[in-house]
Amino acid sequence: MYRPLIILGLLGAFAAQGRQAGTEMLRPDQPEPPAHLLADINLLGGDYGDETAPIPNDSLTQALTGLHSKAHRAGLEFLVENAFSYNSIHHPAPDKPGTQLWYLLHAHANYRLIQAPSNRETWLKLELSGSTALTGKTWRGGNMNDAIGLTGDTHTDIFGERIFFLPEIALLQTFNRGKSAIVAGVVNQTNYFDTNSYANSSFGQFCASPFVNNQVIPMADSNLGVIFQHQFHEQWYAMLGGNFTSCPQNASPLKHTDGKNFNVLAELAWVHDSGAVKLTPFMARINELPDGEERKNLHTVAGIALNVEQQLGGSPWKAFCRAGWSDSTRDNFCGAAVQWSGGFVCSQPLQHLGVCEEGEANQFGIALAVTRPDDGSMAEGRSRSKKEVVMECHYNISVTPWFLIQPSLLWISNPAGRDDTGNASVFRLQTILTF
């Protein structure tokens, strides 16, 4: 009964800190802070292209650059990411294919409906995600993670044999000269909370769940929700939001929202010139009906998470780290009770070594995660004392502004969903097309 009070106390402390920071850092004689932090979170912008790519100005790049510019002037922003993903699995689960080929799609679009003075704008936000198997063996094998047993997903954008859905259909309203905003509708919370510049997307960054989001935070998409945002200093912002969590990804939230399963998330963030620090307390209410039982399982989960990113001086190296803790070892529906992950990213490594010229999109990344899985993520009979360890490394090779090649290697020790092996690995080769 004290967990909600703890969460409310944390939120009150954050609000007090925000008011104090705003008072101390912004005197009356200073200009109002620019609201760029919220725009960076909520909008895509109209820029397209990487002039440092080996083939920077082909005809398709010229057409796409012009299309994005014209669309942005008309109040439309969009980004379409496609990937063909070849995966070779070492030690797959019994009766699961060791070689899998997938097509992945992720698209964002923002359309400005109303533009009023003082940066008051109304936007319609749409998001489409999906995946489909490209071979018969892949199709019959089901979701790729069934062959691995990792807590969460081996690839966060592989959802199933042929699944396409809308994680977000929401309205964004900005006001207070752009320093405040509300997002409401069908909300994808991962677009707003726990974001990281170096580990946030499987299209050109890391692919496994521990490196895309903190799995301790009970974030949801495809569900009705609302988020309140406020930037109170040029380097500080705060968010508070909540989603219902009962609707599956490929279903209508109007038909699958019971009002009994929900979450509440908050975030206080300091974003400075070379990095960011974000603190995210959370709580979730779980009301599930276990198989074969009549009594419902009423349970509240609460915890806190930390997200840090940092440019390491003037070097090409960047570092990131996430850590999260939940007060429960069960009903953490993103799969983890405790989790730490961190890694390094190096931009244009061969160029800095003097080997050859590289595009800015070329990067080497390596990351490690240690997870105490949720009880529900563990295979029957698996020891709870064993932690799941994941390591992933990749190298991005840009060809044109719209075409990227990414080989990567994923290694898992003690995959929680399996009791037949102590380790598994995946060699992955992705070709990524961004329009």
C-alpha positions as a Python dict, from the first residue, in 0.01 Angstrom:
ca = {
    (1, 'M'): (0, 0, 0),
    (2, 'Y'): (299, 233, 40),
    (3, 'R'): (436, 196, -314),
    (4, 'P'): (204, 453, -477),
    (5, 'L'): (292, 695, -195),
    (6, 'I'): (662, 641, -264),
    (7, 'I'): (609, 714, -633),
    (8, 'L'): (405, 1027, -558),
    (9, 'G'): (676, 1140, -319),
    (10, 'L'): (939, 1100, -589),
    (11, 'L'): (727, 1295, -835),
    (12, 'G'): (681, 1572, -581),
    (13, 'A'): (1055, 1586, -522),
    (14, 'F'): (1116, 1611, -895),
    (15, 'A'): (864, 1891, -929),
    (16, 'A'): (1024, 2080, -640),
    (17, 'Q'): (1368, 2035, -793),
    (18, 'G'): (1238, 2157, -1127),
    (19, 'R'): (1088, 2472, -971),
    (20, 'Q'): (1410, 2540, -781),
    (21, 'A'): (1626, 2483, -1090),
    (22, 'G'): (1405, 2711, -1297),
    (23, 'T'): (1422, 2986, -1030),
    (24, 'E'): (1797, 2965, -980),
    (25, 'M'): (1901, 2925, -1342),
    (26, 'L'): (1662, 3170, -1507),
    (27, 'R'): (1655, 3519, -1350),
    (28, 'P'): (1388, 3770, -1456),
    (29, 'D'): (1640, 3967, -1665),
    (30, 'Q'): (1733, 3659, -1871),
    (31, 'P'): (1557, 3564, -2195),
    (32, 'E'): (1314, 3275, -2192),
    (33, 'P'): (1479, 2942, -2275),
    (34, 'P'): (1438, 2802, -2625),
    (35, 'A'): (1206, 2501, -2631),
    (36, 'H'): (1426, 2290, -2856),
    (37, 'L'): (1437, 1991, -2619),
    (38, 'L'): (1068, 1911, -2655),
    (39, 'A'): (1082, 1963, -3032),
    (40, 'D'): (1375, 1719, -3051),
    (41, 'I'): (1167, 1458, -2865),
    (42, 'N'): (835, 1507, -3042),
    (43, 'L'): (921, 1600, -3402),
    (44, 'L'): (1142, 1470, -3683),
    (45, 'G'): (1252, 1786, -3866),
    (46, 'G'): (1290, 1831, -4239),
    (47, 'D'): (1657, 1745, -4291),
    (48, 'Y'): (1754, 1445, -4501),
    (49, 'G'): (2084, 1312, -4628),
    (50, 'D'): (2446, 1263, -4527),
    (51, 'E'): (2688, 1456, -4747),
    (52, 'T'): (2981, 1251, -4616),
    (53, 'A'): (2850, 917, -4755),
    (54, 'P'): (3066, 761, -5030),
    (55, 'I'): (2790, 828, -5284),
    (56, 'P'): (2634, 1146, -5140),
    (57, 'N'): (2441, 1292, -5429),
    (58, 'D'): (2286, 1020, -5644),
    (59, 'S'): (1957, 1086, -5817),
    (60, 'L'): (1746, 912, -5550),
    (61, 'T'): (1913, 1115, -5273),
    (62, 'Q'): (1841, 1437, -5462),
    (63, 'A'): (1477, 1337, -5506),
    (64, 'L'): (1438, 1239, -5140),
    (65, 'T'): (1607, 1557, -5017),
    (66, 'G'): (1372, 1769, -5226),
    (67, 'L'): (1070, 1566, -5117),
    (68, 'H'): (1150, 1604, -4747),
    (69, 'S'): (1208, 1979, -4787),
    (70, 'K'): (880, 2035, -4971),
    (71, 'A'): (687, 1820, -4725),
    (72, 'H'): (835, 2005, -4428),
    (73, 'R'): (733, 2342, -4572),
    (74, 'A'): (380, 2202, -4609),
    (75, 'G'): (375, 2090, -4244),
    (76, 'L'): (450, 1721, -4303),
    (77, 'E'): (745, 1528, -4158),
    (78, 'F'): (810, 1164, -4237),
    (79, 'L'): (1072, 892, -4206),
    (80, 'V'): (1044, 541, -4350),
    (81, 'E'): (1296, 276, -4240),
    (82, 'N'): (1321, -64, -4410),
    (83, 'A'): (1557, -350, -4330),
    (84, 'F'): (1631, -693, -4469),
    (85, 'S'): (1778, -894, -4183),
    (86, 'Y'): (1972, -1221, -4230),
    (87, 'N'): (2028, -1409, -3903),
    (88, 'S'): (2246, -1715, -3843),
    (89, 'I'): (2179, -1865, -3499),
    (90, 'H'): (2425, -2083, -3308),
    (91, 'H'): (2250, -2320, -3063),
    (92, 'P'): (1890, -2248, -3164),
    (93, 'A'): (1610, -2400, -2959),
    (94, 'P'): (1495, -2749, -3066),
    (95, 'D'): (1281, -2753, -3383),
    (96, 'K'): (1359, -2386, -3453),
    (97, 'P'): (1540, -2275, -3771),
    (98, 'G'): (1903, -2173, -3730),
    (99, 'T'): (1892, -1946, -4036),
    (100, 'Q'): (1622, -1680, -4057),
    (101, 'L'): (1547, -1401, -4305),
    (102, 'W'): (1315, -1112, -4220),
    (103, 'Y'): (1180, -789, -4366),
    (104, 'L'): (1127, -506, -4115),
    (105, 'L'): (937, -179, -4153),
    (106, 'H'): (919, 127, -3929),
    (107, 'A'): (759, 454, -4040),
    (108, 'H'): (686, 785, -3867),
    (109, 'A'): (475, 1074, -3995),
    (110, 'N'): (381, 1403, -3827),
    (111, 'Y'): (134, 1643, -3988),
    (112, 'R'): (77, 1995, -3856),
    (113, 'L'): (-298, 2055, -3835),
    (114, 'I'): (-299, 2401, -3674),
    (115, 'Q'): (-30, 2667, -3641),
    (116, 'A'): (-104, 2960, -3409),
    (117, 'P'): (106, 3247, -3265),
    (118, 'S'): (350, 3188, -2977),
    (119, 'N'): (454, 2845, -3107),
    (120, 'R'): (114, 2694, -3039),
    (121, 'E'): (83, 2404, -3279),
    (122, 'T'): (-137, 2098, -3317),
    (123, 'W'): (16, 1791, -3480),
    (124, 'L'): (-120, 1452, -3580),
    (125, 'K'): (138, 1180, -3508),
    (126, 'L'): (129, 841, -3680),
    (127, 'E'): (361, 542, -3650),
    (128, 'L'): (365, 208, -3833),
    (129, 'S'): (576, -95, -3739),
    (130, 'G'): (588, -452, -3860),
    (131, 'S'): (781, -752, -3980),
    (132, 'T'): (731, -1049, -4205),
    (133, 'A'): (923, -1372, -4259),
    (134, 'L'): (1082, -1409, -4603),
    (135, 'T'): (1135, -1787, -4613),
    (136, 'G'): (917, -2087, -4531),
    (137, 'K'): (1149, -2208, -4254),
    (138, 'T'): (1151, -1864, -4095),
    (139, 'W'): (771, -1849, -4116),
    (140, 'R'): (725, -2188, -3952),
    (141, 'G'): (971, -2097, -3677),
    (142, 'G'): (749, -1821, -3538),
    (143, 'N'): (891, -1515, -3365),
    (144, 'M'): (1270, -1512, -3391),
    (145, 'N'): (1318, -1492, -3016),
    (146, 'D'): (1150, -1833, -2979),
    (147, 'A'): (1476, -1976, -3115),
    (148, 'I'): (1691, -1785, -2866),
    (149, 'G'): (1500, -1755, -2537),
    (150, 'L'): (1631, -1409, -2453),
    (151, 'T'): (1450, -1193, -2197),
    (152, 'G'): (1274, -943, -2420),
    (153, 'D'): (1359, -961, -2789),
    (154, 'T'): (1668, -1065, -2980),
    (155, 'H'): (1565, -804, -3238),
    (156, 'T'): (1324, -538, -3113),
    (157, 'D'): (1163, -484, -3455),
    (158, 'I'): (1091, -850, -3533),
    (159, 'F'): (737, -902, -3404),
    (160, 'G'): (622, -1218, -3579),
    (161, 'E'): (572, -1398, -3910),
    (162, 'R'): (352, -1125, -4058),
    (163, 'I'): (249, -857, -3814),
    (164, 'F'): (197, -489, -3899),
    (165, 'F'): (38, -250, -3650),
    (166, 'L'): (11, 115, -3543),
    (167, 'P'): (202, 176, -3217),
    (168, 'E'): (93, 540, -3215),
    (169, 'I'): (-199, 750, -3341),
    (170, 'A'): (-192, 1063, -3127),
    (171, 'L'): (-237, 1438, -3116),
    (172, 'L'): (47, 1665, -3003),
    (173, 'Q'): (-46, 2010, -2872),
    (174, 'T'): (227, 2262, -2790),
    (175, 'F'): (166, 2581, -2593),
    (176, 'N'): (340, 2823, -2355),
    (177, 'R'): (569, 2934, -2644),
    (178, 'G'): (659, 2574, -2713),
    (179, 'K'): (787, 2509, -2361),
    (180, 'S'): (494, 2283, -2273),
    (181, 'A'): (322, 2006, -2465),
    (182, 'I'): (60, 1733, -2433),
    (183, 'V'): (56, 1408, -2630),
    (184, 'A'): (-272, 1215, -2614),
    (185, 'G'): (-434, 926, -2798),
    (186, 'V'): (-283, 589, -2879),
    (187, 'V'): (66, 657, -2741),
    (188, 'N'): (396, 474, -2790),
    (189, 'Q'): (576, 557, -2466),
    (190, 'T'): (914, 439, -2600),
    (191, 'N'): (920, 743, -2831),
    (192, 'Y'): (937, 975, -2530),
    (193, 'F'): (1071, 803, -2218),
    (194, 'D'): (1417, 647, -2174),
    (195, 'T'): (1546, 768, -2512),
    (196, 'N'): (1919, 758, -2585),
    (197, 'S'): (2112, 907, -2878),
    (198, 'Y'): (2339, 605, -2920),
    (199, 'A'): (2116, 310, -2831),
    (200, 'N'): (1753, 365, -2923),
    (201, 'S'): (1676, 199, -3259),
    (202, 'S'): (1747, -132, -3431),
    (203, 'F'): (1776, 49, -3766),
    (204, 'G'): (2145, 138, -3755),
    (205, 'Q'): (2212, 102, -3382),
    (206, 'F'): (2186, -195, -3143),
    (207, 'C'): (1910, -453, -3198),
    (208, 'A'): (1861, -651, -2874),
    (209, 'S'): (1605, -531, -2619),
    (210, 'P'): (1846, -439, -2335),
    (211, 'F'): (2016, -182, -2559),
    (212, 'V'): (1704, -20, -2708),
    (213, 'N'): (1507, 39, -2387),
    (214, 'N'): (1541, -45, -2020),
    (215, 'Q'): (1331, -360, -1980),
    (216, 'V'): (1255, -281, -1616),
    (217, 'I'): (1042, 20, -1716),
    (218, 'P'): (688, -106, -1795),
    (219, 'M'): (646, 99, -2114),
    (220, 'A'): (365, 25, -2359),
    (221, 'D'): (264, 113, -2712),
    (222, 'S'): (-64, 66, -2905),
    (223, 'N'): (-261, 170, -2594),
    (224, 'L'): (-458, 477, -2492),
    (225, 'G'): (-249, 722, -2295),
    (226, 'V'): (-139, 1079, -2230),
    (227, 'I'): (195, 1254, -2165),
    (228, 'F'): (252, 1601, -2016),
    (229, 'Q'): (584, 1769, -2097),
    (230, 'H'): (747, 2090, -1977),
    (231, 'Q'): (1087, 2242, -2049),
    (232, 'F'): (1168, 2478, -1761),
    (233, 'H'): (1528, 2560, -1860),
    (234, 'E'): (1731, 2536, -2178),
    (235, 'Q'): (1893, 2218, -2038),
    (236, 'W'): (1613, 2070, -1827),
    (237, 'Y'): (1273, 1916, -1894),
    (238, 'A'): (1023, 1696, -1711),
    (239, 'M'): (753, 1455, -1828),
    (240, 'L'): (465, 1275, -1662),
    (241, 'G'): (247, 1024, -1844),
    (242, 'G'): (40, 712, -1823),
    (243, 'N'): (-91, 439, -2052),
    (244, 'F'): (-338, 160, -2025),
    (245, 'T'): (-151, -163, -2095),
    (246, 'S'): (-408, -434, -2171),
    (247, 'C'): (-434, -396, -2551),
    (248, 'P'): (-216, -623, -2771),
    (249, 'Q'): (-6, -459, -3042),
    (250, 'N'): (-221, -569, -3336),
    (251, 'A'): (-563, -499, -3178),
    (252, 'S'): (-790, -200, -3127),
    (253, 'P'): (-749, -24, -2790),
    (254, 'L'): (-1114, 79, -2810),
    (255, 'K'): (-1208, -288, -2774),
    (256, 'H'): (-929, -414, -2548),
    (257, 'T'): (-895, -150, -2276),
    (258, 'D'): (-1029, -269, -1942),
    (259, 'G'): (-903, 20, -1728),
    (260, 'K'): (-748, -217, -1475),
    (261, 'N'): (-401, -255, -1627),
    (262, 'F'): (-210, 73, -1650),
    (263, 'N'): (121, 243, -1582),
    (264, 'V'): (241, 583, -1463),
    (265, 'L'): (584, 710, -1572),
    (266, 'A'): (776, 1027, -1491),
    (267, 'E'): (1107, 1158, -1620),
    (268, 'L'): (1341, 1438, -1518),
    (269, 'A'): (1617, 1506, -1770),
    (270, 'W'): (1929, 1722, -1784),
    (271, 'V'): (2051, 1762, -2143),
    (272, 'H'): (2385, 1942, -2176),
    (273, 'D'): (2617, 2009, -2469),
    (274, 'S'): (2796, 1673, -2458),
    (275, 'G'): (2541, 1435, -2309),
    (276, 'A'): (2232, 1378, -2099),
    (277, 'V'): (2118, 1228, -1768),
    (278, 'K'): (1759, 1104, -1725),
    (279, 'L'): (1587, 968, -1415),
    (280, 'T'): (1262, 773, -1460),
    (281, 'P'): (1048, 654, -1166),
    (282, 'F'): (753, 434, -1255),
    (283, 'M'): (465, 227, -1128),
    (284, 'A'): (232, -21, -1298),
    (285, 'R'): (-92, -187, -1193),
    (286, 'I'): (-128, -546, -1310),
    (287, 'N'): (-468, -718, -1305),
    (288, 'E'): (-427, -1050, -1481),
    (289, 'L'): (-628, -1372, -1474),
    (290, 'P'): (-380, -1662, -1452),
    (291, 'D'): (-455, -1968, -1663),
    (292, 'G'): (-692, -2208, -1490),
    (293, 'E'): (-765, -1977, -1198),
    (294, 'E'): (-1068, -1771, -1106),
    (295, 'R'): (-908, -1523, -866),
    (296, 'K'): (-753, -1224, -1035),
    (297, 'N'): (-394, -1131, -960),
    (298, 'L'): (-396, -769, -837),
    (299, 'H'): (-41, -647, -815),
    (300, 'T'): (140, -312, -814),
    (301, 'V'): (496, -285, -943),
    (302, 'A'): (714, 20, -877),
    (303, 'G'): (1074, 114, -941),
    (304, 'I'): (1322, 360, -1086),
    (305, 'A'): (1558, 376, -1384),
    (306, 'L'): (1860, 581, -1491),
    (307, 'N'): (1973, 666, -1845),
    (308, 'V'): (2307, 837, -1922),
    (309, 'E'): (2483, 929, -2246),
    (310, 'Q'): (2811, 1115, -2284),
    (311, 'Q'): (3044, 1233, -2561),
    (312, 'L'): (3397, 1154, -2441),
    (313, 'G'): (3575, 1486, -2490),
    (314, 'G'): (3690, 1563, -2842),
    (315, 'S'): (3736, 1195, -2930),
    (316, 'P'): (3509, 998, -3166),
    (317, 'W'): (3397, 784, -2871),
    (318, 'K'): (3061, 810, -2695),
    (319, 'A'): (2940, 616, -2392),
    (320, 'F'): (2593, 521, -2273),
    (321, 'C'): (2449, 341, -1973),
    (322, 'R'): (2107, 234, -1849),
    (323, 'A'): (2016, 89, -1508),
    (324, 'G'): (1680, -8, -1366),
    (325, 'W'): (1533, -166, -1054),
    (326, 'S'): (1184, -296, -977),
    (327, 'D'): (1051, -377, -631),
    (328, 'S'): (902, -704, -760),
    (329, 'T'): (1044, -1016, -924),
    (330, 'R'): (713, -1091, -1099),
    (331, 'D'): (469, -908, -1328),
    (332, 'N'): (741, -692, -1485),
    (333, 'F'): (580, -722, -1828),
    (334, 'C'): (886, -600, -2022),
    (335, 'G'): (1078, -899, -1886),
    (336, 'A'): (1330, -774, -1628),
    (337, 'A'): (1328, -719, -1252),
    (338, 'V'): (1676, -563, -1242),
    (339, 'Q'): (1890, -465, -1541),
    (340, 'W'): (2212, -284, -1621),
    (341, 'S'): (2338, -214, -1972),
    (342, 'G'): (2611, 4, -2115),
    (343, 'G'): (2845, 41, -2406),
    (344, 'F'): (3055, 254, -2636),
    (345, 'V'): (3008, 388, -2988),
    (346, 'C'): (3293, 515, -3208),
    (347, 'S'): (3216, 728, -3514),
    (348, 'Q'): (3432, 690, -3828),
    (349, 'P'): (3683, 459, -3653),
    (350, 'L'): (3883, 367, -3966),
    (351, 'Q'): (3916, 732, -4062),
    (352, 'H'): (4049, 821, -3717),
    (353, 'L'): (4298, 535, -3747),
    (354, 'G'): (4414, 677, -4079),
    (355, 'V'): (4300, 373, -4278),
    (356, 'C'): (4047, 536, -4513),
    (357, 'E'): (3786, 810, -4543),
    (358, 'E'): (3444, 724, -4396),
    (359, 'G'): (3097, 873, -4385),
    (360, 'E'): (2962, 1016, -4061),
    (361, 'A'): (2711, 729, -4039),
    (362, 'N'): (2994, 476, -4018),
    (363, 'Q'): (3032, 362, -3660),
    (364, 'F'): (3147, 76, -3440),
    (365, 'G'): (2940, -11, -3135),
    (366, 'I'): (2985, -258, -2851),
    (367, 'A'): (2757, -307, -2550),
    (368, 'L'): (2703, -539, -2253),
    (369, 'A'): (2389, -604, -2046),
    (370, 'V'): (2329, -800, -1725),
    (371, 'T'): (1968, -886, -1636),
    (372, 'R'): (1786, -1041, -1342),
    (373, 'P'): (1490, -1176, -1543),
    (374, 'D'): (1133, -1152, -1425),
    (375, 'D'): (1005, -1483, -1286),
    (376, 'G'): (758, -1510, -1573),
    (377, 'S'): (1039, -1487, -1830),
    (378, 'M'): (1227, -1790, -1696),
    (379, 'A'): (1200, -2142, -1829),
    (380, 'E'): (1056, -2392, -1582),
    (381, 'G'): (1326, -2529, -1356),
    (382, 'R'): (1583, -2262, -1444),
    (383, 'S'): (1783, -2132, -1147),
    (384, 'R'): (1689, -1779, -1044),
    (385, 'S'): (2045, -1715, -925),
    (386, 'K'): (2177, -1714, -1282),
    (387, 'K'): (2188, -1373, -1444),
    (388, 'E'): (2133, -1333, -1815),
    (389, 'V'): (2430, -1169, -1989),
    (390, 'V'): (2409, -1020, -2338),
    (391, 'M'): (2685, -870, -2553),
    (392, 'E'): (2632, -708, -2893),
    (393, 'C'): (2873, -543, -3134),
    (394, 'H'): (2811, -395, -3480),
    (395, 'Y'): (2971, -193, -3756),
    (396, 'N'): (2779, 43, -3984),
    (397, 'I'): (2893, 93, -4343),
    (398, 'S'): (2716, 378, -4523),
    (399, 'V'): (2695, 362, -4902),
    (400, 'T'): (2448, 640, -4981),
    (401, 'P'): (2241, 864, -4750),
    (402, 'W'): (1957, 613, -4788),
    (403, 'F'): (2149, 280, -4787),
    (404, 'L'): (2343, 130, -4496),
    (405, 'I'): (2499, -214, -4439),
    (406, 'Q'): (2529, -341, -4082),
    (407, 'P'): (2699, -667, -3979),
    (408, 'S'): (2663, -750, -3609),
    (409, 'L'): (2723, -1025, -3355),
    (410, 'L'): (2502, -1103, -3056),
    (411, 'W'): (2611, -1338, -2774),
    (412, 'I'): (2382, -1451, -2490),
    (413, 'S'): (2485, -1635, -2174),
    (414, 'N'): (2210, -1808, -1972),
    (415, 'P'): (1912, -1716, -2191),
    (416, 'A'): (1627, -1706, -1940),
    (417, 'G'): (1364, -1867, -2162),
    (418, 'R'): (1560, -2190, -2216),
    (419, 'D'): (1685, -2473, -1999),
    (420, 'D'): (1852, -2675, -2276),
    (421, 'T'): (2163, -2458, -2325),
    (422, 'G'): (2380, -2213, -2137),
    (423, 'N'): (2457, -1988, -2432),
    (424, 'A'): (2351, -1889, -2781),
    (425, 'S'): (2474, -1645, -3043),
    (426, 'V'): (2348, -1473, -3357),
    (427, 'F'): (2544, -1339, -3653),
    (428, 'R'): (2329, -1079, -3824),
    (429, 'L'): (2366, -893, -4152),
    (430, 'Q'): (2122, -610, -4219),
    (431, 'T'): (2074, -387, -4520),
    (432, 'I'): (1888, -74, -4412),
    (433, 'L'): (1708, 163, -4647),
    (434, 'T'): (1587, 498, -4509),
    (435, 'F'): (1355, 721, -4711),
}
